[in-house]
Amino acid sequence: MRNLVQTFTHRWVHPWAAVACLALVLFGLPACKKTTLAPGGAYTDVTLYQTDKTITSSEALLHSFVSWELQNRTLLAQWPEIKKVADAVRGQAPGAIKAAIAARDAYANAKTAENANTLSITLTTLKALALQASVSMLGGT
Amino acid sequence: MSEEQIKQLLTAFTAAADLVEKLAPTIKELFEGGEATVADQKNVKDAMDRLRSSDAFSGPEWKVG
């Protein structure tokens, strides 16, 4: 059991660093380097690349979270807050992702300030859900 | 709580830690920026195409309750 706990503790700390980085990314601290696109790739607009990356990464994380909660529901019953967060994600994520995709497409078609603002708002909502799921998975609810 | 239950809980949270750890490279790339290679761009575009074309929220894991 002691070894198990040590293993757990070791693994516990490292992902928290990932969550901390995620929080920094999600809530807008400036990146150390600006993203650029290698020529010849699928994207010519770096904003659309970053938007698509944010949408797909967030969906992957949210999907992992709700799957994990379902698979471990019995064990996790003593922390009802986790299921509460998972159900909130289940209720909000599909709409949030669809809204982000719609805003992304509107921005791709017309790069107006209004469309950029709508895109920013929808991505912020999605990122907040992803952050909430990350923290919940690591016992920080 | 029995030792077995503790082991099961540790397994569950270790699995959660693994999931977040798996996403660390993506998070790192987002934070650090840098050049998105042709392969990076293809991976993102493919993931976006899959998300658009699939019914991503139809599985039991998305059912509330």
PDB file of C-alpha atoms in Angstrom:
ATOM      1  CA  MET A   1       0.000   0.000   0.000  1.00  0.00           C
ATOM      2  CA  ARG A   2       2.829   2.404   0.811  1.00  0.00           C
ATOM      3  CA  ASN A   3       4.319   1.924  -2.632  1.00  0.00           C
ATOM      4  CA  LEU A   4       0.924   2.470  -4.148  1.00  0.00           C
ATOM      5  CA  VAL A   5       0.499   5.712  -2.271  1.00  0.00           C
ATOM      6  CA  GLN A   6       3.982   6.869  -3.271  1.00  0.00           C
ATOM      7  CA  THR A   7       3.222   6.080  -6.891  1.00  0.00           C
ATOM      8  CA  PHE A   8      -0.040   7.919  -6.626  1.00  0.00           C
ATOM      9  CA  THR A   9       1.565  10.935  -4.992  1.00  0.00           C
ATOM     10  CA  HIS A  10       4.259  11.031  -7.640  1.00  0.00           C
ATOM     11  CA  ARG A  11       1.688  10.919 -10.425  1.00  0.00           C
ATOM     12  CA  TRP A  12      -0.562  13.376  -8.620  1.00  0.00           C
ATOM     13  CA  VAL A  13       1.892  16.239  -8.642  1.00  0.00           C
ATOM     14  CA  HIS A  14       2.911  16.075 -12.268  1.00  0.00           C
ATOM     15  CA  PRO A  15      -0.556  16.428 -13.818  1.00  0.00           C
ATOM     16  CA  TRP A  16      -1.246  19.375 -11.592  1.00  0.00           C
ATOM     17  CA  ALA A  17       1.521  21.133 -13.479  1.00  0.00           C
ATOM     18  CA  ALA A  18      -0.411  20.387 -16.651  1.00  0.00           C
ATOM     19  CA  VAL A  19      -3.547  21.858 -15.123  1.00  0.00           C
ATOM     20  CA  ALA A  20      -1.627  24.946 -14.058  1.00  0.00           C
ATOM     21  CA  CYS A  21      -0.343  25.365 -17.609  1.00  0.00           C
ATOM     22  CA  LEU A  22      -3.857  24.837 -18.912  1.00  0.00           C
ATOM     23  CA  ALA A  23      -5.125  27.565 -16.618  1.00  0.00           C
ATOM     24  CA  LEU A  24      -2.418  29.914 -17.843  1.00  0.00           C
ATOM     25  CA  VAL A  25      -3.320  29.202 -21.442  1.00  0.00           C
ATOM     26  CA  LEU A  26      -7.037  29.407 -20.923  1.00  0.00           C
ATOM     27  CA  PHE A  27      -7.062  32.639 -19.083  1.00  0.00           C
ATOM     28  CA  GLY A  28      -4.834  34.558 -21.320  1.00  0.00           C
ATOM     29  CA  LEU A  29      -1.338  34.976 -20.017  1.00  0.00           C
ATOM     30  CA  PRO A  30       0.791  35.885 -22.998  1.00  0.00           C
ATOM     31  CA  ALA A  31       2.493  33.064 -24.828  1.00  0.00           C
ATOM     32  CA  CYS A  32       6.265  33.034 -24.773  1.00  0.00           C
ATOM     33  CA  LYS A  33       6.390  32.741 -28.547  1.00  0.00           C
ATOM     34  CA  LYS A  34       3.775  33.561 -31.125  1.00  0.00           C
ATOM     35  CA  THR A  35       2.414  30.647 -33.110  1.00  0.00           C
ATOM     36  CA  THR A  36       3.331  30.627 -36.752  1.00  0.00           C
ATOM     37  CA  LEU A  37       2.280  28.284 -39.540  1.00  0.00           C
ATOM     38  CA  ALA A  38       4.734  26.292 -41.587  1.00  0.00           C
ATOM     39  CA  PRO A  39       4.039  26.917 -45.275  1.00  0.00           C
ATOM     40  CA  GLY A  40       2.289  24.198 -47.253  1.00  0.00           C
ATOM     41  CA  GLY A  41       0.076  23.078 -44.406  1.00  0.00           C
ATOM     42  CA  ALA A  42      -3.689  22.839 -44.104  1.00  0.00           C
ATOM     43  CA  TYR A  43      -4.012  26.360 -42.672  1.00  0.00           C
ATOM     44  CA  THR A  44      -3.154  29.808 -43.936  1.00  0.00           C
ATOM     45  CA  ASP A  45      -4.765  31.694 -41.036  1.00  0.00           C
ATOM     46  CA  VAL A  46      -3.111  31.237 -37.663  1.00  0.00           C
ATOM     47  CA  THR A  47      -6.256  32.337 -35.807  1.00  0.00           C
ATOM     48  CA  LEU A  48      -8.265  29.571 -37.424  1.00  0.00           C
ATOM     49  CA  TYR A  49      -5.524  27.057 -36.638  1.00  0.00           C
ATOM     50  CA  GLN A  50      -5.462  28.071 -32.985  1.00  0.00           C
ATOM     51  CA  THR A  51      -9.255  28.112 -32.851  1.00  0.00           C
ATOM     52  CA  ASP A  52      -9.537  24.613 -34.297  1.00  0.00           C
ATOM     53  CA  LYS A  53      -6.828  23.380 -31.956  1.00  0.00           C
ATOM     54  CA  THR A  54      -8.651  24.848 -28.976  1.00  0.00           C
ATOM     55  CA  ILE A  55     -11.990  23.337 -30.031  1.00  0.00           C
ATOM     56  CA  THR A  56     -10.614  19.861 -30.711  1.00  0.00           C
ATOM     57  CA  SER A  57      -8.383  19.780 -27.623  1.00  0.00           C
ATOM     58  CA  SER A  58     -11.240  20.936 -25.410  1.00  0.00           C
ATOM     59  CA  GLU A  59     -13.594  18.330 -26.860  1.00  0.00           C
ATOM     60  CA  ALA A  60     -11.003  15.605 -26.272  1.00  0.00           C
ATOM     61  CA  LEU A  61     -10.554  16.663 -22.674  1.00  0.00           C
ATOM     62  CA  LEU A  62     -14.283  16.964 -21.983  1.00  0.00           C
ATOM     63  CA  HIS A  63     -14.963  13.601 -23.569  1.00  0.00           C
ATOM     64  CA  SER A  64     -12.231  12.027 -21.444  1.00  0.00           C
ATOM     65  CA  PHE A  65     -13.719  13.573 -18.332  1.00  0.00           C
ATOM     66  CA  VAL A  66     -17.310  12.386 -18.815  1.00  0.00           C
ATOM     67  CA  SER A  67     -16.099   8.912 -19.864  1.00  0.00           C
ATOM     68  CA  TRP A  68     -13.896   8.661 -16.780  1.00  0.00           C
ATOM     69  CA  GLU A  69     -16.723   9.776 -14.502  1.00  0.00           C
ATOM     70  CA  LEU A  70     -19.094   7.198 -16.003  1.00  0.00           C
ATOM     71  CA  GLN A  71     -16.559   4.385 -15.741  1.00  0.00           C
ATOM     72  CA  ASN A  72     -15.757   5.192 -12.112  1.00  0.00           C
ATOM     73  CA  ARG A  73     -19.155   6.431 -10.940  1.00  0.00           C
ATOM     74  CA  THR A  74     -19.587   3.954  -8.120  1.00  0.00           C
ATOM     75  CA  LEU A  75     -16.172   4.690  -6.668  1.00  0.00           C
ATOM     76  CA  LEU A  76     -16.606   8.413  -7.077  1.00  0.00           C
ATOM     77  CA  ALA A  77     -20.000   8.488  -5.376  1.00  0.00           C
ATOM     78  CA  GLN A  78     -18.432   9.720  -2.169  1.00  0.00           C
ATOM     79  CA  TRP A  79     -17.453  12.907  -3.992  1.00  0.00           C
ATOM     80  CA  PRO A  80     -20.842  13.971  -5.400  1.00  0.00           C
ATOM     81  CA  GLU A  81     -19.357  17.206  -6.637  1.00  0.00           C
ATOM     82  CA  ILE A  82     -17.536  15.291  -9.391  1.00  0.00           C
ATOM     83  CA  LYS A  83     -20.777  13.912 -10.817  1.00  0.00           C
ATOM     84  CA  LYS A  84     -22.329  17.337 -10.472  1.00  0.00           C
ATOM     85  CA  VAL A  85     -19.530  18.837 -12.555  1.00  0.00           C
ATOM     86  CA  ALA A  86     -19.710  15.947 -15.051  1.00  0.00           C
ATOM     87  CA  ASP A  87     -23.442  16.439 -15.503  1.00  0.00           C
ATOM     88  CA  ALA A  88     -22.909  20.164 -15.948  1.00  0.00           C
ATOM     89  CA  VAL A  89     -20.327  19.373 -18.628  1.00  0.00           C
ATOM     90  CA  ARG A  90     -22.748  16.911 -20.238  1.00  0.00           C
ATOM     91  CA  GLY A  91     -25.406  19.576 -20.308  1.00  0.00           C
ATOM     92  CA  GLN A  92     -23.233  22.408 -21.569  1.00  0.00           C
ATOM     93  CA  ALA A  93     -20.412  20.929 -23.662  1.00  0.00           C
ATOM     94  CA  PRO A  94     -22.358  19.877 -26.777  1.00  0.00           C
ATOM     95  CA  GLY A  95     -23.901  23.322 -27.118  1.00  0.00           C
ATOM     96  CA  ALA A  96     -20.649  25.078 -26.286  1.00  0.00           C
ATOM     97  CA  ILE A  97     -18.730  23.114 -28.910  1.00  0.00           C
ATOM     98  CA  LYS A  98     -21.400  23.597 -31.556  1.00  0.00           C
ATOM     99  CA  ALA A  99     -21.487  27.322 -30.772  1.00  0.00           C
ATOM    100  CA  ALA A 100     -17.700  27.542 -31.031  1.00  0.00           C
ATOM    101  CA  ILE A 101     -17.734  25.757 -34.413  1.00  0.00           C
ATOM    102  CA  ALA A 102     -20.512  28.013 -35.686  1.00  0.00           C
ATOM    103  CA  ALA A 103     -18.641  31.114 -34.505  1.00  0.00           C
ATOM    104  CA  ARG A 104     -15.441  29.778 -36.052  1.00  0.00           C
ATOM    105  CA  ASP A 105     -17.167  29.295 -39.404  1.00  0.00           C
ATOM    106  CA  ALA A 106     -18.767  32.737 -39.258  1.00  0.00           C
ATOM    107  CA  TYR A 107     -15.362  34.273 -38.547  1.00  0.00           C
ATOM    108  CA  ALA A 108     -13.778  32.284 -41.386  1.00  0.00           C
ATOM    109  CA  ASN A 109     -16.413  33.621 -43.776  1.00  0.00           C
ATOM    110  CA  ALA A 110     -16.290  37.232 -42.591  1.00  0.00           C
ATOM    111  CA  LYS A 111     -13.461  38.432 -40.373  1.00  0.00           C
ATOM    112  CA  THR A 112     -15.388  41.263 -38.790  1.00  0.00           C
ATOM    113  CA  ALA A 113     -14.852  42.615 -35.293  1.00  0.00           C
ATOM    114  CA  GLU A 114     -18.277  41.328 -34.287  1.00  0.00           C
ATOM    115  CA  ASN A 115     -17.514  37.800 -35.483  1.00  0.00           C
ATOM    116  CA  ALA A 116     -14.118  37.894 -33.797  1.00  0.00           C
ATOM    117  CA  ASN A 117     -15.777  38.952 -30.552  1.00  0.00           C
ATOM    118  CA  THR A 118     -18.390  36.190 -30.774  1.00  0.00           C
ATOM    119  CA  LEU A 119     -15.654  33.661 -31.467  1.00  0.00           C
ATOM    120  CA  SER A 120     -13.671  34.866 -28.479  1.00  0.00           C
ATOM    121  CA  ILE A 121     -16.702  34.562 -26.192  1.00  0.00           C
ATOM    122  CA  THR A 122     -17.571  31.039 -27.345  1.00  0.00           C
ATOM    123  CA  LEU A 123     -13.960  29.875 -26.980  1.00  0.00           C
ATOM    124  CA  THR A 124     -13.769  31.331 -23.486  1.00  0.00           C
ATOM    125  CA  THR A 125     -16.876  29.378 -22.497  1.00  0.00           C
ATOM    126  CA  LEU A 126     -15.411  26.193 -23.908  1.00  0.00           C
ATOM    127  CA  LYS A 127     -12.073  26.741 -22.197  1.00  0.00           C
ATOM    128  CA  ALA A 128     -13.764  27.373 -18.861  1.00  0.00           C
ATOM    129  CA  LEU A 129     -15.596  24.040 -19.156  1.00  0.00           C
ATOM    130  CA  ALA A 130     -12.347  22.264 -20.034  1.00  0.00           C
ATOM    131  CA  LEU A 131     -10.580  23.814 -17.064  1.00  0.00           C
ATOM    132  CA  GLN A 132     -13.424  22.849 -14.731  1.00  0.00           C
ATOM    133  CA  ALA A 133     -13.250  19.256 -15.989  1.00  0.00           C
ATOM    134  CA  SER A 134      -9.465  19.126 -15.549  1.00  0.00           C
ATOM    135  CA  VAL A 135      -9.625  20.365 -11.992  1.00  0.00           C
ATOM    136  CA  SER A 136     -12.473  17.999 -11.150  1.00  0.00           C
ATOM    137  CA  MET A 137     -10.613  14.983 -12.527  1.00  0.00           C
ATOM    138  CA  LEU A 138      -7.721  15.761 -10.227  1.00  0.00           C
ATOM    139  CA  GLY A 139      -9.831  16.069  -7.139  1.00  0.00           C
ATOM    140  CA  GLY A 140      -9.920  19.821  -6.944  1.00  0.00           C
ATOM    141  CA  THR A 141     -13.663  20.363  -7.091  1.00  0.00           C
TER     142      THR A 141
ATOM    143  CA  MET B   1     -12.822   2.395   3.929  1.00  0.00           C
ATOM    144  CA  SER B   2     -11.136  -0.897   3.129  1.00  0.00           C
ATOM    145  CA  GLU B   3      -7.712  -1.254   1.594  1.00  0.00           C
ATOM    146  CA  GLU B   4      -9.343  -2.589  -1.560  1.00  0.00           C
ATOM    147  CA  GLN B   5     -11.536   0.481  -1.866  1.00  0.00           C
ATOM    148  CA  ILE B   6      -8.502   2.723  -1.406  1.00  0.00           C
ATOM    149  CA  LYS B   7      -6.705   0.846  -4.174  1.00  0.00           C
ATOM    150  CA  GLN B   8      -9.708   1.261  -6.453  1.00  0.00           C
ATOM    151  CA  LEU B   9      -9.861   4.966  -5.723  1.00  0.00           C
ATOM    152  CA  LEU B  10      -6.172   5.381  -6.396  1.00  0.00           C
ATOM    153  CA  THR B  11      -6.632   3.543  -9.676  1.00  0.00           C
ATOM    154  CA  ALA B  12      -9.489   5.840 -10.656  1.00  0.00           C
ATOM    155  CA  PHE B  13      -7.579   9.017  -9.881  1.00  0.00           C
ATOM    156  CA  THR B  14      -4.399   7.701 -11.455  1.00  0.00           C
ATOM    157  CA  ALA B  15      -6.420   7.152 -14.631  1.00  0.00           C
ATOM    158  CA  ALA B  16      -7.606  10.742 -14.395  1.00  0.00           C
ATOM    159  CA  ALA B  17      -4.053  11.951 -13.926  1.00  0.00           C
ATOM    160  CA  ASP B  18      -3.010   9.965 -16.987  1.00  0.00           C
ATOM    161  CA  LEU B  19      -5.697  11.643 -19.069  1.00  0.00           C
ATOM    162  CA  VAL B  20      -4.547  15.116 -18.121  1.00  0.00           C
ATOM    163  CA  GLU B  21      -0.907  14.161 -18.524  1.00  0.00           C
ATOM    164  CA  LYS B  22      -1.672  12.910 -22.032  1.00  0.00           C
ATOM    165  CA  LEU B  23      -2.898  16.380 -22.923  1.00  0.00           C
ATOM    166  CA  ALA B  24       0.186  18.099 -21.542  1.00  0.00           C
ATOM    167  CA  PRO B  25       2.043  18.268 -24.903  1.00  0.00           C
ATOM    168  CA  THR B  26      -0.915  20.026 -26.526  1.00  0.00           C
ATOM    169  CA  ILE B  27      -1.150  22.436 -23.615  1.00  0.00           C
ATOM    170  CA  LYS B  28       2.571  23.064 -23.791  1.00  0.00           C
ATOM    171  CA  GLU B  29       2.367  23.784 -27.508  1.00  0.00           C
ATOM    172  CA  LEU B  30      -0.535  26.166 -27.021  1.00  0.00           C
ATOM    173  CA  PHE B  31       1.322  28.003 -24.296  1.00  0.00           C
ATOM    174  CA  GLU B  32       4.713  28.124 -25.919  1.00  0.00           C
ATOM    175  CA  GLY B  33       3.559  28.870 -29.423  1.00  0.00           C
ATOM    176  CA  GLY B  34       6.205  28.322 -32.050  1.00  0.00           C
ATOM    177  CA  GLU B  35       5.793  26.966 -35.533  1.00  0.00           C
ATOM    178  CA  ALA B  36       2.896  24.635 -36.302  1.00  0.00           C
ATOM    179  CA  THR B  37       4.401  22.106 -38.679  1.00  0.00           C
ATOM    180  CA  VAL B  38       2.574  20.724 -41.694  1.00  0.00           C
ATOM    181  CA  ALA B  39       1.939  17.577 -39.644  1.00  0.00           C
ATOM    182  CA  ASP B  40       0.566  19.614 -36.712  1.00  0.00           C
ATOM    183  CA  GLN B  41      -1.789  21.404 -39.061  1.00  0.00           C
ATOM    184  CA  LYS B  42      -2.945  18.149 -40.637  1.00  0.00           C
ATOM    185  CA  ASN B  43      -3.610  16.633 -37.212  1.00  0.00           C
ATOM    186  CA  VAL B  44      -5.713  19.602 -36.138  1.00  0.00           C
ATOM    187  CA  LYS B  45      -7.630  19.701 -39.418  1.00  0.00           C
ATOM    188  CA  ASP B  46      -8.303  15.948 -39.276  1.00  0.00           C
ATOM    189  CA  ALA B  47      -9.527  16.236 -35.681  1.00  0.00           C
ATOM    190  CA  MET B  48     -11.794  19.121 -36.640  1.00  0.00           C
ATOM    191  CA  ASP B  49     -13.163  17.191 -39.630  1.00  0.00           C
ATOM    192  CA  ARG B  50     -13.874  14.190 -37.394  1.00  0.00           C
ATOM    193  CA  LEU B  51     -15.642  16.413 -34.881  1.00  0.00           C
ATOM    194  CA  ARG B  52     -17.803  17.931 -37.585  1.00  0.00           C
ATOM    195  CA  SER B  53     -18.712  14.665 -39.259  1.00  0.00           C
ATOM    196  CA  SER B  54     -19.446  12.512 -36.229  1.00  0.00           C
ATOM    197  CA  ASP B  55     -22.245  12.555 -33.739  1.00  0.00           C
ATOM    198  CA  ALA B  56     -19.740  13.170 -30.990  1.00  0.00           C
ATOM    199  CA  PHE B  57     -22.250  13.421 -28.161  1.00  0.00           C
ATOM    200  CA  SER B  58     -24.419  10.357 -28.736  1.00  0.00           C
ATOM    201  CA  GLY B  59     -22.563   7.946 -26.458  1.00  0.00           C
ATOM    202  CA  PRO B  60     -23.745   6.876 -22.987  1.00  0.00           C
ATOM    203  CA  GLU B  61     -20.990   8.933 -21.387  1.00  0.00           C
ATOM    204  CA  TRP B  62     -22.866  12.070 -22.454  1.00  0.00           C
ATOM    205  CA  LYS B  63     -26.147  11.072 -20.856  1.00  0.00           C
ATOM    206  CA  VAL B  64     -26.977  13.209 -17.813  1.00  0.00           C
ATOM    207  CA  GLY B  65     -27.938  11.343 -14.654  1.00  0.00           C
TER     208      GLY B  65
END
